[in-house]
Amino acid sequence: VQRNVLTTALVSMALVVPLPLLGVAVAGQGEAQRSEVATAATTAATATAPTELAGYPEPTVDGADFVEGVRVHAEETPLRLTGTLLQQRATDLLAEEAEELGLLVERKSYSGGLLTAVVATKAGTDRADETIVFGAHLDSMVGTIEGAYDNGTGVRTVMELARAFSDVPTHRTLEFHFYNGEEEGALT
């Protein structure tokens, strides 16, 4: 089991780390294990979509759009302290953006009704009862470059995933969550 976990981790790394470096990462393993990892990594890096997804368009994410989204998010709602008008504005803007993508948007209260999450849902096709959740907290703290890195980048990553999948059929239901109150520990 441990070897399978190692192999899985290294296969994931192979998408980022050049294969010759994998030999160093598994130097404690025998030649057979290194060969197995290299083969699995090569297979993963060159794999094609499963036949059940053939014909489905691939979702795309544009890096320039992502960076611009972070910039706009940080400039329009710079200090999103939980419960402030800027945090509420950020919540409203995210809900509006998700609605424009054609997603079903709900606001859900938690922590005794003090906090609100935006949940944007894209229904799945044949496995709609199975759900994949992507989430980020939208509140920020003082000293985080207007919340750009804590957590504007997380918010924009989730929203760009929502945008990328909005026009792509998916087997499973996808939910995109945006929470507040993380900085106060409400999400623990």
PDB file of C-alpha atoms in Angstrom:
ATOM      1  CA  VAL A   1       0.000   0.000   0.000  1.00  0.00           C
ATOM      2  CA  GLN A   2       2.806   2.413   0.848  1.00  0.00           C
ATOM      3  CA  ARG A   3       4.402   1.843  -2.541  1.00  0.00           C
ATOM      4  CA  ASN A   4       1.086   2.623  -4.267  1.00  0.00           C
ATOM      5  CA  VAL A   5       0.817   5.886  -2.344  1.00  0.00           C
ATOM      6  CA  LEU A   6       4.400   6.736  -3.307  1.00  0.00           C
ATOM      7  CA  THR A   7       3.738   5.820  -6.922  1.00  0.00           C
ATOM      8  CA  THR A   8       0.580   7.939  -6.995  1.00  0.00           C
ATOM      9  CA  ALA A   9       2.402  10.915  -5.508  1.00  0.00           C
ATOM     10  CA  LEU A  10       5.266  10.589  -7.946  1.00  0.00           C
ATOM     11  CA  VAL A  11       2.940  10.156 -10.915  1.00  0.00           C
ATOM     12  CA  SER A  12       1.307  13.428  -9.876  1.00  0.00           C
ATOM     13  CA  MET A  13       4.749  15.018  -9.569  1.00  0.00           C
ATOM     14  CA  ALA A  14       5.697  13.776 -13.037  1.00  0.00           C
ATOM     15  CA  LEU A  15       3.345  16.294 -14.511  1.00  0.00           C
ATOM     16  CA  VAL A  16       5.510  19.030 -12.976  1.00  0.00           C
ATOM     17  CA  VAL A  17       8.930  17.478 -12.298  1.00  0.00           C
ATOM     18  CA  PRO A  18      11.072  16.184 -15.187  1.00  0.00           C
ATOM     19  CA  LEU A  19      11.338  12.376 -15.183  1.00  0.00           C
ATOM     20  CA  PRO A  20      15.109  12.245 -14.517  1.00  0.00           C
ATOM     21  CA  LEU A  21      14.439  13.904 -11.163  1.00  0.00           C
ATOM     22  CA  LEU A  22      12.061  11.097 -10.227  1.00  0.00           C
ATOM     23  CA  GLY A  23      15.052   8.748  -9.964  1.00  0.00           C
ATOM     24  CA  VAL A  24      16.358  10.946  -7.171  1.00  0.00           C
ATOM     25  CA  ALA A  25      12.941  11.047  -5.491  1.00  0.00           C
ATOM     26  CA  VAL A  26      12.782   7.238  -5.363  1.00  0.00           C
ATOM     27  CA  ALA A  27      16.487   6.514  -4.866  1.00  0.00           C
ATOM     28  CA  GLY A  28      15.689   4.344  -1.834  1.00  0.00           C
ATOM     29  CA  GLN A  29      13.564   2.047  -3.977  1.00  0.00           C
ATOM     30  CA  GLY A  30      14.858  -0.834  -6.047  1.00  0.00           C
ATOM     31  CA  GLU A  31      15.274  -0.724  -9.810  1.00  0.00           C
ATOM     32  CA  ALA A  32      11.897  -2.439 -10.376  1.00  0.00           C
ATOM     33  CA  GLN A  33      10.062   0.220  -8.334  1.00  0.00           C
ATOM     34  CA  ARG A  34      11.880   3.082 -10.103  1.00  0.00           C
ATOM     35  CA  SER A  35      10.977   1.540 -13.443  1.00  0.00           C
ATOM     36  CA  GLU A  36       7.333   1.129 -12.352  1.00  0.00           C
ATOM     37  CA  VAL A  37       7.166   4.786 -11.275  1.00  0.00           C
ATOM     38  CA  ALA A  38       8.782   6.007 -14.492  1.00  0.00           C
ATOM     39  CA  THR A  39       6.370   3.916 -16.591  1.00  0.00           C
ATOM     40  CA  ALA A  40       3.345   5.118 -14.612  1.00  0.00           C
ATOM     41  CA  ALA A  41       4.518   8.730 -14.837  1.00  0.00           C
ATOM     42  CA  THR A  42       5.025   8.494 -18.586  1.00  0.00           C
ATOM     43  CA  THR A  43       1.599   6.891 -19.001  1.00  0.00           C
ATOM     44  CA  ALA A  44      -0.064   9.600 -16.891  1.00  0.00           C
ATOM     45  CA  ALA A  45       1.663  12.407 -18.748  1.00  0.00           C
ATOM     46  CA  THR A  46       0.568  11.063 -22.154  1.00  0.00           C
ATOM     47  CA  ALA A  47      -2.879   9.738 -21.213  1.00  0.00           C
ATOM     48  CA  THR A  48      -5.934  10.617 -23.254  1.00  0.00           C
ATOM     49  CA  ALA A  49      -9.417  11.280 -21.936  1.00  0.00           C
ATOM     50  CA  PRO A  50     -11.478   8.210 -21.075  1.00  0.00           C
ATOM     51  CA  THR A  51     -13.760   7.101 -23.889  1.00  0.00           C
ATOM     52  CA  GLU A  52     -16.827   8.027 -21.817  1.00  0.00           C
ATOM     53  CA  LEU A  53     -15.702  11.678 -22.114  1.00  0.00           C
ATOM     54  CA  ALA A  54     -14.946  11.508 -25.823  1.00  0.00           C
ATOM     55  CA  GLY A  55     -16.690  14.321 -27.620  1.00  0.00           C
ATOM     56  CA  TYR A  56     -16.972  16.504 -24.527  1.00  0.00           C
ATOM     57  CA  PRO A  57     -15.308  19.902 -24.925  1.00  0.00           C
ATOM     58  CA  GLU A  58     -12.331  20.507 -22.656  1.00  0.00           C
ATOM     59  CA  PRO A  59     -12.674  23.279 -20.078  1.00  0.00           C
ATOM     60  CA  THR A  60     -10.132  26.058 -20.511  1.00  0.00           C
ATOM     61  CA  VAL A  61      -8.665  28.555 -18.086  1.00  0.00           C
ATOM     62  CA  ASP A  62      -6.816  31.620 -19.291  1.00  0.00           C
ATOM     63  CA  GLY A  63      -3.947  32.799 -17.076  1.00  0.00           C
ATOM     64  CA  ALA A  64      -4.389  36.426 -18.127  1.00  0.00           C
ATOM     65  CA  ASP A  65      -8.069  36.326 -17.151  1.00  0.00           C
ATOM     66  CA  PHE A  66      -7.125  34.829 -13.795  1.00  0.00           C
ATOM     67  CA  VAL A  67      -4.546  37.551 -13.041  1.00  0.00           C
ATOM     68  CA  GLU A  68      -6.969  40.257 -14.135  1.00  0.00           C
ATOM     69  CA  GLY A  69      -9.653  38.731 -11.920  1.00  0.00           C
ATOM     70  CA  VAL A  70      -7.361  38.853  -8.888  1.00  0.00           C
ATOM     71  CA  ARG A  71      -6.479  42.493  -9.651  1.00  0.00           C
ATOM     72  CA  VAL A  72     -10.110  43.572 -10.035  1.00  0.00           C
ATOM     73  CA  HIS A  73     -11.219  41.585  -6.968  1.00  0.00           C
ATOM     74  CA  ALA A  74      -8.519  43.213  -4.815  1.00  0.00           C
ATOM     75  CA  GLU A  75      -9.193  46.713  -6.160  1.00  0.00           C
ATOM     76  CA  GLU A  76     -13.001  46.609  -5.985  1.00  0.00           C
ATOM     77  CA  THR A  77     -13.156  44.984  -2.546  1.00  0.00           C
ATOM     78  CA  PRO A  78      -9.738  45.615  -0.989  1.00  0.00           C
ATOM     79  CA  LEU A  79     -10.166  44.807   2.699  1.00  0.00           C
ATOM     80  CA  ARG A  80     -12.866  42.179   3.079  1.00  0.00           C
ATOM     81  CA  LEU A  81     -13.079  41.903   6.849  1.00  0.00           C
ATOM     82  CA  THR A  82     -15.959  39.643   7.869  1.00  0.00           C
ATOM     83  CA  GLY A  83     -19.195  41.564   8.335  1.00  0.00           C
ATOM     84  CA  THR A  84     -17.998  44.789   6.700  1.00  0.00           C
ATOM     85  CA  LEU A  85     -19.635  46.466   3.714  1.00  0.00           C
ATOM     86  CA  LEU A  86     -16.658  45.539   1.500  1.00  0.00           C
ATOM     87  CA  GLN A  87     -16.994  41.880   2.421  1.00  0.00           C
ATOM     88  CA  GLN A  88     -20.728  42.024   1.748  1.00  0.00           C
ATOM     89  CA  ARG A  89     -20.033  43.724  -1.610  1.00  0.00           C
ATOM     90  CA  ALA A  90     -17.541  40.967  -2.494  1.00  0.00           C
ATOM     91  CA  THR A  91     -20.206  38.383  -1.646  1.00  0.00           C
ATOM     92  CA  ASP A  92     -22.734  40.162  -3.886  1.00  0.00           C
ATOM     93  CA  LEU A  93     -20.262  40.482  -6.779  1.00  0.00           C
ATOM     94  CA  LEU A  94     -19.356  36.797  -6.632  1.00  0.00           C
ATOM     95  CA  ALA A  95     -23.035  35.796  -6.573  1.00  0.00           C
ATOM     96  CA  GLU A  96     -23.750  38.044  -9.578  1.00  0.00           C
ATOM     97  CA  GLU A  97     -20.768  36.693 -11.513  1.00  0.00           C
ATOM     98  CA  ALA A  98     -21.823  33.092 -10.869  1.00  0.00           C
ATOM     99  CA  GLU A  99     -25.385  33.883 -11.963  1.00  0.00           C
ATOM    100  CA  GLU A 100     -24.031  35.416 -15.182  1.00  0.00           C
ATOM    101  CA  LEU A 101     -22.305  32.089 -15.841  1.00  0.00           C
ATOM    102  CA  GLY A 102     -25.700  30.390 -15.669  1.00  0.00           C
ATOM    103  CA  LEU A 103     -25.052  28.684 -12.342  1.00  0.00           C
ATOM    104  CA  LEU A 104     -27.744  28.213  -9.707  1.00  0.00           C
ATOM    105  CA  VAL A 105     -26.727  30.530  -6.853  1.00  0.00           C
ATOM    106  CA  GLU A 106     -27.772  30.211  -3.226  1.00  0.00           C
ATOM    107  CA  ARG A 107     -26.701  32.050  -0.116  1.00  0.00           C
ATOM    108  CA  LYS A 108     -26.367  29.759   2.868  1.00  0.00           C
ATOM    109  CA  SER A 109     -26.061  30.960   6.449  1.00  0.00           C
ATOM    110  CA  TYR A 110     -23.852  29.230   8.978  1.00  0.00           C
ATOM    111  CA  SER A 111     -22.350  29.871  12.429  1.00  0.00           C
ATOM    112  CA  GLY A 112     -25.763  30.649  13.851  1.00  0.00           C
ATOM    113  CA  GLY A 113     -26.735  32.868  10.932  1.00  0.00           C
ATOM    114  CA  LEU A 114     -23.856  35.298  11.456  1.00  0.00           C
ATOM    115  CA  LEU A 115     -21.991  34.238   8.325  1.00  0.00           C
ATOM    116  CA  THR A 116     -23.033  33.631   4.733  1.00  0.00           C
ATOM    117  CA  ALA A 117     -21.600  31.492   1.963  1.00  0.00           C
ATOM    118  CA  VAL A 118     -22.295  31.823  -1.738  1.00  0.00           C
ATOM    119  CA  VAL A 119     -22.852  28.385  -3.263  1.00  0.00           C
ATOM    120  CA  ALA A 120     -22.987  28.240  -7.071  1.00  0.00           C
ATOM    121  CA  THR A 121     -24.084  24.914  -8.538  1.00  0.00           C
ATOM    122  CA  LYS A 122     -23.701  23.351 -11.973  1.00  0.00           C
ATOM    123  CA  ALA A 123     -25.871  20.251 -12.281  1.00  0.00           C
ATOM    124  CA  GLY A 124     -24.250  17.069 -13.476  1.00  0.00           C
ATOM    125  CA  THR A 125     -25.659  14.832 -16.188  1.00  0.00           C
ATOM    126  CA  ASP A 126     -25.850  11.091 -15.499  1.00  0.00           C
ATOM    127  CA  ARG A 127     -24.223  11.164 -12.025  1.00  0.00           C
ATOM    128  CA  ALA A 128     -25.833  14.342 -10.727  1.00  0.00           C
ATOM    129  CA  ASP A 129     -26.251  12.865  -7.244  1.00  0.00           C
ATOM    130  CA  GLU A 130     -22.447  12.865  -6.865  1.00  0.00           C
ATOM    131  CA  THR A 131     -20.996  16.291  -6.064  1.00  0.00           C
ATOM    132  CA  ILE A 132     -17.515  17.755  -6.323  1.00  0.00           C
ATOM    133  CA  VAL A 133     -16.984  20.889  -4.211  1.00  0.00           C
ATOM    134  CA  PHE A 134     -14.453  23.656  -4.865  1.00  0.00           C
ATOM    135  CA  GLY A 135     -14.170  26.300  -2.156  1.00  0.00           C
ATOM    136  CA  ALA A 136     -12.323  29.392  -1.016  1.00  0.00           C
ATOM    137  CA  HIS A 137     -12.783  31.936   1.742  1.00  0.00           C
ATOM    138  CA  LEU A 138     -13.469  35.449   0.532  1.00  0.00           C
ATOM    139  CA  ASP A 139     -12.691  37.420   3.671  1.00  0.00           C
ATOM    140  CA  SER A 140      -9.251  38.937   4.204  1.00  0.00           C
ATOM    141  CA  MET A 141      -7.021  40.481   6.832  1.00  0.00           C
ATOM    142  CA  VAL A 142      -5.033  43.681   7.144  1.00  0.00           C
ATOM    143  CA  GLY A 143      -1.614  43.443   5.487  1.00  0.00           C
ATOM    144  CA  THR A 144      -2.505  40.949   2.759  1.00  0.00           C
ATOM    145  CA  ILE A 145      -2.035  43.304  -0.211  1.00  0.00           C
ATOM    146  CA  GLU A 146      -5.722  44.204  -0.220  1.00  0.00           C
ATOM    147  CA  GLY A 147      -6.588  40.558   0.173  1.00  0.00           C
ATOM    148  CA  ALA A 148      -4.939  39.625  -3.127  1.00  0.00           C
ATOM    149  CA  TYR A 149      -3.011  36.688  -1.733  1.00  0.00           C
ATOM    150  CA  ASP A 150      -5.280  35.987   1.254  1.00  0.00           C
ATOM    151  CA  ASN A 151      -7.463  34.966  -0.305  1.00  0.00           C
ATOM    152  CA  GLY A 152      -8.166  36.734  -3.594  1.00  0.00           C
ATOM    153  CA  THR A 153      -6.124  34.154  -5.465  1.00  0.00           C
ATOM    154  CA  GLY A 154      -8.181  31.325  -3.980  1.00  0.00           C
ATOM    155  CA  VAL A 155     -11.471  33.080  -4.776  1.00  0.00           C
ATOM    156  CA  ARG A 156     -10.423  33.744  -8.357  1.00  0.00           C
ATOM    157  CA  THR A 157      -9.165  30.171  -8.797  1.00  0.00           C
ATOM    158  CA  VAL A 158     -12.569  28.824  -7.773  1.00  0.00           C
ATOM    159  CA  MET A 159     -14.397  31.366  -9.962  1.00  0.00           C
ATOM    160  CA  GLU A 160     -12.183  30.569 -12.966  1.00  0.00           C
ATOM    161  CA  LEU A 161     -12.972  26.875 -12.455  1.00  0.00           C
ATOM    162  CA  ALA A 162     -16.666  27.800 -12.390  1.00  0.00           C
ATOM    163  CA  ARG A 163     -16.217  29.775 -15.611  1.00  0.00           C
ATOM    164  CA  ALA A 164     -14.265  26.971 -17.287  1.00  0.00           C
ATOM    165  CA  PHE A 165     -16.870  24.330 -16.418  1.00  0.00           C
ATOM    166  CA  SER A 166     -19.980  26.484 -16.921  1.00  0.00           C
ATOM    167  CA  ASP A 167     -20.390  25.498 -20.589  1.00  0.00           C
ATOM    168  CA  VAL A 168     -18.928  22.004 -20.336  1.00  0.00           C
ATOM    169  CA  PRO A 169     -21.164  19.011 -19.602  1.00  0.00           C
ATOM    170  CA  THR A 170     -19.982  17.133 -16.526  1.00  0.00           C
ATOM    171  CA  HIS A 171     -21.143  13.783 -15.215  1.00  0.00           C
ATOM    172  CA  ARG A 172     -21.107  14.940 -11.585  1.00  0.00           C
ATOM    173  CA  THR A 173     -22.635  18.045 -10.051  1.00  0.00           C
ATOM    174  CA  LEU A 174     -20.088  20.780  -9.353  1.00  0.00           C
ATOM    175  CA  GLU A 175     -20.438  23.239  -6.485  1.00  0.00           C
ATOM    176  CA  PHE A 176     -18.361  26.383  -6.117  1.00  0.00           C
ATOM    177  CA  HIS A 177     -18.352  27.726  -2.530  1.00  0.00           C
ATOM    178  CA  PHE A 178     -17.251  31.155  -1.316  1.00  0.00           C
ATOM    179  CA  TYR A 179     -17.164  31.521   2.471  1.00  0.00           C
ATOM    180  CA  ASN A 180     -16.522  34.319   4.917  1.00  0.00           C
ATOM    181  CA  GLY A 181     -15.350  34.084   8.515  1.00  0.00           C
ATOM    182  CA  GLU A 182     -12.229  32.026   7.823  1.00  0.00           C
ATOM    183  CA  GLU A 183      -9.947  34.654   9.331  1.00  0.00           C
ATOM    184  CA  GLU A 184     -11.911  34.412  12.578  1.00  0.00           C
ATOM    185  CA  GLY A 185     -11.670  30.629  12.617  1.00  0.00           C
ATOM    186  CA  ALA A 186     -15.314  29.989  11.690  1.00  0.00           C
ATOM    187  CA  LEU A 187     -14.383  27.327   9.141  1.00  0.00           C
ATOM    188  CA  THR A 188     -12.487  25.063  11.534  1.00  0.00           C
TER     189      THR A 188
END
